[in-house]
C-alpha cells in the first residue's frame, strides 16, 4: 500500500488549506485513512481520521470544528479541509491508512498498524 500526500504550504492565521491523501489500493473497505502531525520537538499526534466504508469520522479536540475530513471511495482519496488555521497547527502532516474497525485516538504503540505516506509541511504564519 502506498500513500501520496499533497497540499501543504504556507498559510496565514485564520486561513484555509486542503490536504489530499491518495491511497494506492483498489479496495479500501475496512480501511481507515487519516492524518497525523508532528510539530518540531513534539510527538506525533492524531488529527483526524475517516472510515472509507461508511464515512465515520474522528477528530482530535484541538481541530474539531475547524478541520473536516472527507473521502472519495471511487478514487480512494481522503481530504483534510483545514479552516481557521492557527500557528499551533504548524507541523509536518502525515497521512496514514490501516485495516481498522474504527478510527480513534492512536498513540505511538499503535503506529505499527498503519501504512504511512510522506509528510507534507504546513506552516501557519503571517
Coordinates of N, CA and C in Angstrom, one line a residue:
X1 N 0.9 -1.2 0.0 CA 0.0 0.0 0.0 C 0.9 1.2 0.0
X2 N 0.6 2.1 -0.9 CA 1.3 3.4 -0.9 C 0.4 4.6 -0.8
X3 N 0.8 5.6 -0.2 CA 0.0 6.8 0.0 C 0.8 8.0 -0.5
X4 N 0.0 8.9 -1.2 CA 0.6 10.1 -1.7 C -0.1 11.3 -1.1
X5 N 0.6 12.1 -0.4 CA 0.1 13.2 0.3 C 0.4 14.5 -0.5
X6 N -0.5 15.4 -0.5 CA -0.2 16.7 -1.1 C -1.0 17.8 -0.5
X7 N -0.6 19.1 -0.8 CA -1.4 20.2 -0.4 C -0.9 21.1 0.7
X8 N 0.3 20.7 1.3 CA 0.8 21.5 2.3 C 1.4 22.9 1.8
X9 N 1.7 23.7 2.7 CA 2.3 25.0 2.2 C 2.2 26.0 3.4
X10 N 2.4 27.3 3.0 CA 2.3 28.4 3.9 C 1.0 29.1 3.9
X11 N 0.4 29.3 5.0 CA -0.9 29.9 5.1 C -1.0 30.8 6.3
X12 N -1.7 31.9 6.1 CA -1.8 32.9 7.2 C -2.8 32.4 8.3
X13 N -2.6 32.9 9.5 CA -3.5 32.5 10.6 C -4.9 32.9 10.2
X14 N -5.9 32.0 10.4 CA -7.2 32.2 10.0 C -7.6 31.8 8.6
X15 N -6.6 31.4 7.9 CA -6.8 31.0 6.5 C -7.2 29.5 6.4
X16 N -7.2 29.0 5.1 CA -7.6 27.7 4.9 C -6.6 27.0 4.0
X17 N -6.6 25.7 4.1 CA -5.7 24.8 3.3 C -6.4 23.5 3.2
X18 N -6.2 22.8 2.0 CA -6.7 21.4 1.9 C -5.6 20.5 1.6
X19 N -5.5 19.4 2.4 CA -4.6 18.3 2.1 C -5.3 17.2 1.5
X20 N -4.6 16.5 0.6 CA -5.1 15.3 -0.1 C -4.2 14.1 0.2
X21 N -4.8 12.9 0.3 CA -4.1 11.7 0.5 C -4.7 10.6 -0.4
X22 N -3.9 10.2 -1.4 CA -4.4 9.2 -2.3 C -3.8 7.9 -1.9
X23 N -4.6 6.9 -1.8 CA -4.2 5.5 -1.4 C -4.2 4.6 -2.6
X24 N -3.0 3.9 -2.8 CA -2.9 3.1 -3.9 C -3.4 1.7 -3.6
X25 N -4.7 1.6 -3.4 CA -5.3 0.3 -3.1 C -6.6 0.2 -3.7
X26 N -6.9 -0.9 -4.4 CA -8.1 -0.9 -5.2 C -9.4 -1.1 -4.3
X27 N -9.2 -1.7 -3.2 CA -10.3 -1.9 -2.3 C -10.0 -1.4 -0.9
X28 N -10.8 -0.5 -0.4 CA -10.4 0.1 0.8 C -11.5 -0.1 1.9
X29 N -12.5 -1.0 1.6 CA -13.4 -1.3 2.7 C -12.6 -1.9 3.9
X30 N -13.1 -1.5 5.1 CA -12.5 -1.9 6.3 C -11.1 -1.2 6.6
X31 N -10.8 -0.2 5.7 CA -9.7 0.6 6.0 C -10.1 2.0 6.4
X32 N -9.3 2.6 7.3 CA -9.4 4.0 7.7 C -8.3 4.7 7.1
X33 N -8.5 6.0 6.8 CA -7.5 6.9 6.3 C -7.5 8.1 7.2
X34 N -6.4 8.6 7.5 CA -6.3 9.8 8.4 C -5.0 10.5 8.4
X35 N -5.0 11.5 9.2 CA -3.9 12.4 9.3 C -3.3 12.5 10.7
X36 N -2.0 12.4 10.7 CA -1.3 12.7 12.0 C -0.4 13.9 11.7
X37 N 0.1 14.5 12.7 CA 1.0 15.6 12.5 C 2.1 15.6 13.6
X38 N 3.2 16.2 13.2 CA 4.3 16.3 14.2 C 5.0 17.6 14.1
X39 N 4.9 18.4 15.2 CA 5.5 19.7 15.2 C 6.9 19.5 15.7
X40 N 7.8 20.5 15.5 CA 9.2 20.4 15.9 C 9.2 20.2 17.4
X41 N 10.0 19.2 17.8 CA 10.2 19.0 19.2 C 9.0 18.3 19.9
X42 N 8.0 17.9 19.2 CA 6.8 17.3 19.8 C 6.6 15.9 19.2
X43 N 5.8 15.1 19.9 CA 5.5 13.8 19.4 C 4.4 13.9 18.3
X44 N 4.4 12.8 17.5 CA 3.4 12.7 16.5 C 2.0 12.5 17.2
X45 N 1.0 13.2 16.6 CA -0.3 13.1 17.2 C -1.4 13.0 16.1
X46 N -2.5 12.3 16.5 CA -3.6 12.1 15.5 C -4.3 13.4 15.4
X47 N -4.8 13.7 14.2 CA -5.5 14.9 13.8 C -7.0 14.6 13.5
X48 N -7.1 13.7 12.5 CA -8.4 13.3 12.0 C -8.4 12.0 11.3
X49 N -9.4 11.3 11.3 CA -9.5 10.0 10.5 C -10.9 9.7 10.0
X50 N -11.0 8.9 9.0 CA -12.3 8.6 8.4 C -12.3 7.1 7.9
X51 N -13.4 6.5 8.1 CA -13.5 5.1 7.7 C -14.0 5.1 6.2
X52 N -13.3 4.5 5.4 CA -13.6 4.5 3.9 C -15.0 3.9 3.6
X53 N -15.4 2.9 4.4 CA -16.6 2.2 4.1 C -17.9 3.0 4.3
X54 N -17.9 3.7 5.5 CA -19.2 4.4 5.8 C -19.0 5.9 6.2
X55 N -17.8 6.4 6.1 CA -17.5 7.8 6.4 C -17.5 8.2 7.8
X56 N -17.5 7.3 8.8 CA -17.4 7.7 10.2 C -16.1 8.4 10.4
X57 N -16.2 9.5 11.2 CA -15.0 10.3 11.3 C -14.6 10.4 12.8
X58 N -13.4 10.8 13.0 CA -12.8 11.1 14.3 C -12.0 12.4 14.2
X59 N -12.0 13.2 15.2 CA -11.2 14.4 15.2 C -10.6 14.6 16.6
X60 N -9.4 15.1 16.6 CA -8.8 15.5 17.9 C -9.5 16.7 18.4
X61 N -9.5 16.9 19.7 CA -10.2 18.1 20.3 C -9.6 19.4 19.8
X62 N -8.3 19.4 19.4 CA -7.6 20.6 19.0 C -8.1 21.1 17.6
X63 N -8.6 20.2 16.8 CA -9.0 20.7 15.5 C -10.5 20.5 15.2
X64 N -11.2 19.9 16.2 CA -12.7 19.7 16.0 C -13.3 21.1 15.7
X65 N -14.2 21.2 14.8 CA -15.0 22.4 14.5 C -14.2 23.3 13.5
X66 N -12.9 22.9 13.2 CA -12.1 23.7 12.3 C -11.7 22.9 11.1
X67 N -11.4 21.7 11.3 CA -11.0 20.8 10.2 C -12.1 19.8 9.9
X68 N -12.1 19.4 8.6 CA -13.1 18.5 8.1 C -12.4 17.4 7.3
X69 N -12.6 16.2 7.6 CA -12.1 15.1 6.7 C -13.2 14.5 5.9
X70 N -12.9 14.3 4.7 CA -13.9 13.6 3.8 C -13.1 12.6 3.0
X71 N -13.9 11.7 2.3 CA -13.2 10.8 1.4 C -14.0 10.6 0.1
X72 N -13.3 10.1 -0.9 CA -13.9 9.7 -2.2 C -13.5 8.3 -2.4
X73 N -14.5 7.4 -2.3 CA -14.2 6.0 -2.4 C -13.8 5.6 -3.8
X74 N -14.3 6.3 -4.8 CA -14.0 6.0 -6.2 C -12.6 6.1 -6.5
X75 N -12.0 7.2 -5.9 CA -10.6 7.5 -6.2 C -9.7 7.1 -5.0
X76 N -10.2 6.5 -4.0 CA -9.5 6.1 -2.7 C -8.7 7.2 -2.2
X77 N -9.3 8.4 -2.1 CA -8.6 9.6 -1.7 C -9.3 10.2 -0.5
X78 N -8.5 10.7 0.5 CA -9.1 11.4 1.6 C -8.6 12.8 1.6
X79 N -9.4 13.7 2.1 CA -9.1 15.1 2.1 C -9.3 15.7 3.5
X80 N -8.4 16.6 3.8 CA -8.5 17.3 5.1 C -8.6 18.7 4.8
X81 N -9.8 19.3 5.0 CA -10.0 20.7 4.8 C -9.7 21.4 6.1
X82 N -8.8 22.3 6.1 CA -8.3 23.0 7.3 C -8.7 24.4 7.2
X83 N -9.7 24.8 8.1 CA -10.2 26.2 8.1 C -9.8 26.8 9.5
X84 N -9.7 28.1 9.5 CA -9.4 28.8 10.7 C -8.1 28.3 11.3
X85 N -7.0 28.2 10.5 CA -5.8 27.6 11.0 C -5.1 28.6 12.0
X86 N -4.4 28.0 12.9 CA -3.7 28.7 13.9 C -2.2 28.4 13.8
X87 N -1.3 29.3 14.4 CA 0.1 29.0 14.4 C 0.4 27.6 15.0
X88 N -0.3 27.2 16.0 CA -0.1 25.9 16.6 C -0.4 24.7 15.7
X89 N -1.0 25.0 14.5 CA -1.3 23.9 13.6 C 0.0 23.6 12.7
X90 N 1.0 24.5 12.8 CA 2.2 24.3 12.1 C 2.8 22.9 12.4
X91 N 3.1 22.1 11.4 CA 3.6 20.8 11.6 C 3.8 20.1 10.3
X92 N 4.5 19.0 10.3 CA 4.5 18.1 9.2 C 3.3 17.2 9.4
X93 N 2.5 17.1 8.3 CA 1.3 16.3 8.4 C 1.6 15.0 7.6
X94 N 1.2 13.9 8.2 CA 1.4 12.6 7.6 C 0.1 11.9 7.4
X95 N -0.2 11.4 6.2 CA -1.4 10.6 6.1 C -1.1 9.2 6.3
X96 N -2.0 8.4 6.7 CA -1.8 7.0 7.1 C -3.1 6.3 6.8
X97 N -2.9 5.0 6.6 CA -4.1 4.1 6.4 C -3.8 2.8 7.1
X98 N -4.9 2.2 7.5 CA -4.7 0.9 8.2 C -6.0 0.1 8.1
X99 N -5.9 -1.2 8.3 CA -7.1 -2.1 8.4 C -7.7 -2.0 9.8
X100 N -8.7 -1.2 9.9 CA -9.3 -0.8 11.2 C -10.7 -1.1 11.3
X101 N -11.2 -1.3 12.5 CA -12.6 -1.3 12.8 C -13.2 0.0 13.0
X102 N -12.4 0.9 13.4 CA -12.8 2.3 13.7 C -11.6 3.2 13.8
X103 N -11.8 4.5 13.7 CA -10.7 5.4 13.9 C -10.9 6.0 15.3
X104 N -9.9 6.1 16.1 CA -9.9 6.6 17.4 C -8.6 7.2 17.7
X105 N -8.4 7.5 19.0 CA -7.1 8.1 19.4 C -6.0 7.0 19.3
X106 N -5.0 7.2 18.5 CA -4.0 6.2 18.4 C -2.7 6.8 18.9
X107 N -1.9 6.0 19.6 CA -0.6 6.5 20.2 C 0.5 5.8 19.5
X108 N 1.7 6.1 19.9 CA 2.9 5.6 19.3 C 2.9 4.0 19.3
X109 N 2.4 3.4 20.3 CA 2.4 1.9 20.2 C 1.5 1.4 19.1
X110 N 0.6 2.2 18.6 CA -0.3 1.7 17.5 C 0.2 2.0 16.1
X111 N 1.3 2.8 16.0 CA 1.7 3.3 14.7 C 2.1 2.1 13.8
X112 N 2.5 1.0 14.3 CA 2.8 -0.1 13.5 C 1.6 -0.7 12.8
X113 N 0.4 -0.3 13.1 CA -0.8 -0.7 12.4 C -1.0 -0.1 11.1
X114 N -0.3 1.0 10.9 CA -0.5 1.9 9.7 C 0.5 1.8 8.6
X115 N 0.1 2.0 7.4 CA 0.9 2.4 6.3 C 1.0 3.9 6.3
X116 N 2.2 4.4 6.0 CA 2.4 5.9 6.1 C 2.8 6.5 4.8
X117 N 2.3 7.7 4.5 CA 2.7 8.4 3.4 C 3.9 9.4 3.8
X118 N 4.4 10.1 2.8 CA 5.4 11.0 3.1 C 4.8 12.2 3.8
X119 N 5.5 13.0 4.6 CA 4.9 14.1 5.2 C 4.8 15.3 4.3
X120 N 3.8 16.2 4.6 CA 3.7 17.4 3.9 C 3.7 18.5 5.0
X121 N 4.5 19.6 4.7 CA 4.7 20.6 5.7 C 3.6 21.7 5.6
X122 N 3.0 22.0 6.7 CA 2.0 23.0 6.8 C 2.6 24.1 7.8
X123 N 2.7 25.3 7.3 CA 3.3 26.4 8.1 C 2.2 27.5 8.2
X124 N 1.8 27.8 9.4 CA 0.8 28.9 9.6 C 1.6 30.1 10.2
X125 N 1.7 31.1 9.4 CA 2.4 32.3 9.8 C 2.0 33.5 9.0
X126 N 2.1 34.6 9.7 CA 1.8 35.9 8.9 C 3.1 36.5 8.4

